[in-house]
Short mmCIF file of C-alpha atoms in Angstrom, two decimals:
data_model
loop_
_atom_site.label_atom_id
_atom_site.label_comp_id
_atom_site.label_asym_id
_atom_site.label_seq_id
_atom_site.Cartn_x
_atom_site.Cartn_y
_atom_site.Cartn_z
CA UNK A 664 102.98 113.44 104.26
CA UNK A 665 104.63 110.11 104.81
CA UNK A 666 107.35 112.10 106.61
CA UNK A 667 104.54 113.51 108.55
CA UNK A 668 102.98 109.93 109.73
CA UNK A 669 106.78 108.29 110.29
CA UNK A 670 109.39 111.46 111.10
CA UNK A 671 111.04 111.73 114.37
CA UNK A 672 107.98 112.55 116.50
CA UNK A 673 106.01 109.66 114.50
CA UNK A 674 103.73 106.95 116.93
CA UNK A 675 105.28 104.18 114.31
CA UNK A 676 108.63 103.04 114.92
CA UNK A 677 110.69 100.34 112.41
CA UNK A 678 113.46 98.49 113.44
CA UNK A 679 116.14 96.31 112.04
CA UNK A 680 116.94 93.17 113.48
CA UNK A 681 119.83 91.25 112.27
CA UNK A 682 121.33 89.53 115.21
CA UNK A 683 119.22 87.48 118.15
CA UNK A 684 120.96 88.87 120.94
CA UNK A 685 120.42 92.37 119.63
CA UNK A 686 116.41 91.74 119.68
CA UNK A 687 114.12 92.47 122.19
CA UNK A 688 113.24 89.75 124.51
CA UNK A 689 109.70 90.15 123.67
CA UNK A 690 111.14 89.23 120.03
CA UNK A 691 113.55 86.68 121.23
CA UNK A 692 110.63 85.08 123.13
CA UNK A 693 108.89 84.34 119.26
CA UNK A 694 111.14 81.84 118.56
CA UNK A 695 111.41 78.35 119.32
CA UNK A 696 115.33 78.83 119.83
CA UNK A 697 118.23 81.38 118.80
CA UNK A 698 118.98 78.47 115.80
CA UNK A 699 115.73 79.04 114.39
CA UNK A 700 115.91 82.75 114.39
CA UNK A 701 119.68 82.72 112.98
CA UNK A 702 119.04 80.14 110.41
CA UNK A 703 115.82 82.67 109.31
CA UNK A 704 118.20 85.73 109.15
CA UNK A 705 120.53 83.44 107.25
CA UNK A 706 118.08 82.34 104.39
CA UNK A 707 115.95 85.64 104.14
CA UNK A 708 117.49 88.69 105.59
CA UNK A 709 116.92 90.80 108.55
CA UNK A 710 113.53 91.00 110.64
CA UNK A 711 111.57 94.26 110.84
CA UNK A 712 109.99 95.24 114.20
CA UNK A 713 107.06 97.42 113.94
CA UNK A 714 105.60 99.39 116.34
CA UNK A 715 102.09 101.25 116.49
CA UNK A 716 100.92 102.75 119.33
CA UNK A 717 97.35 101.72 118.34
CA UNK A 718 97.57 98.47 116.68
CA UNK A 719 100.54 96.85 118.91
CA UNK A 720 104.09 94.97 117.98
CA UNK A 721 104.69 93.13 114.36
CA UNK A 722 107.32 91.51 113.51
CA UNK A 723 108.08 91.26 109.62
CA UNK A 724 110.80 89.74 107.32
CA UNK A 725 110.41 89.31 103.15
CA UNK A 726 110.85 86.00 102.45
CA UNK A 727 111.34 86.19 98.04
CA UNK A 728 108.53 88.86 97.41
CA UNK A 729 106.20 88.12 100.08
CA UNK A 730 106.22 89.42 103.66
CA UNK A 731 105.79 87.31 106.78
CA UNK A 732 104.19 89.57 109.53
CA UNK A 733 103.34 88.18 112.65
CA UNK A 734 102.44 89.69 116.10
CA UNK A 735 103.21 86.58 118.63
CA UNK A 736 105.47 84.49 116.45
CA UNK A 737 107.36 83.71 112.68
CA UNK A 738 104.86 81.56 111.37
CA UNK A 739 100.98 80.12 111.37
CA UNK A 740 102.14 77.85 114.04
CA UNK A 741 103.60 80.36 116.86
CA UNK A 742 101.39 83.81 115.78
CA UNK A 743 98.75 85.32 114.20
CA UNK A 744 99.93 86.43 110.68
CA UNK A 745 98.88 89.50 108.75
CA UNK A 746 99.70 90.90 105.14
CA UNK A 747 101.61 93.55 103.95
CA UNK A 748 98.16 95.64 102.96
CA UNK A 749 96.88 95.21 106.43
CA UNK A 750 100.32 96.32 108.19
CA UNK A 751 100.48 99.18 106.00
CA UNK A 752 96.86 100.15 106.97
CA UNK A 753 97.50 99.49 110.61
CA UNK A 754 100.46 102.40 110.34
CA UNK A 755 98.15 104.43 108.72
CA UNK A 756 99.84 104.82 105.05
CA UNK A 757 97.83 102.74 103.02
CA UNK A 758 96.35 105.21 101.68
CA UNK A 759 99.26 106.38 100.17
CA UNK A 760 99.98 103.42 97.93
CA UNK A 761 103.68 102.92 98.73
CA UNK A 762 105.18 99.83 99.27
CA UNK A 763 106.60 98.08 102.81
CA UNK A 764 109.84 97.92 101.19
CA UNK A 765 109.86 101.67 100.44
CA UNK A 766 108.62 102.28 103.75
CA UNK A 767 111.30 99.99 106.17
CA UNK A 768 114.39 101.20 103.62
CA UNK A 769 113.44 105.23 104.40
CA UNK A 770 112.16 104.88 108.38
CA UNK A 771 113.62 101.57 109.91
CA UNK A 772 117.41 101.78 112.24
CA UNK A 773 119.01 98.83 113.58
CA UNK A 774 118.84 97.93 117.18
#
């Protein structure tokens, strides 16, 4: 089933982001400056950008065992921030009781 909702012809697409210049410029655009995004990737890891053609554009990273998920930014300040529940219900797997993590390291490539 999951296969089903995020396979090749899926409408929910995961990608990894590890470098700024890499990104999007919709992605590039949610940070104050390329130091603030490198220093992020630096402390926590890559950023995650999601993509559902009914709920829009979220961009996640883990920071320790909670996710940040914004859709306009990295933080309270610059977006409006979700939680991992709510992601997983906006791609439609909720249901399914599997975690982000599971999810981004089966489905996600790297720009």
């Amino acid at each position: 089933m999951i296969n089903t909702l995020l396979g090749d012809d899926s409408l929910i697409y995961i990608h990894t982001i590890k470098d700024f210049w890499d990104a999007n410029i919709l992605i590039r655009q949610m940070f104050p400056s390329k130091e603030k995004f490198v220093e992020l990737v630096n402390e926590w890891g890559p950023f995650y950008w999601v993509m559902t053609i009914e709920n829009g554009k979220w961009l996640a990273q883990k920071r320790g065992d909670e996710w940040f998920i914004y859709k306009h930014g990295y933080n309270d300040q610059y977006g409006q921030r979700i939680d991992e529940h709510q992601l997983l219900s906006y791609m439609g797997v909720d249901m399914l009781g599997i975690s982000l993590d599971v999810i981004i390291d089966n489905f996600s490539y790297e720009y």
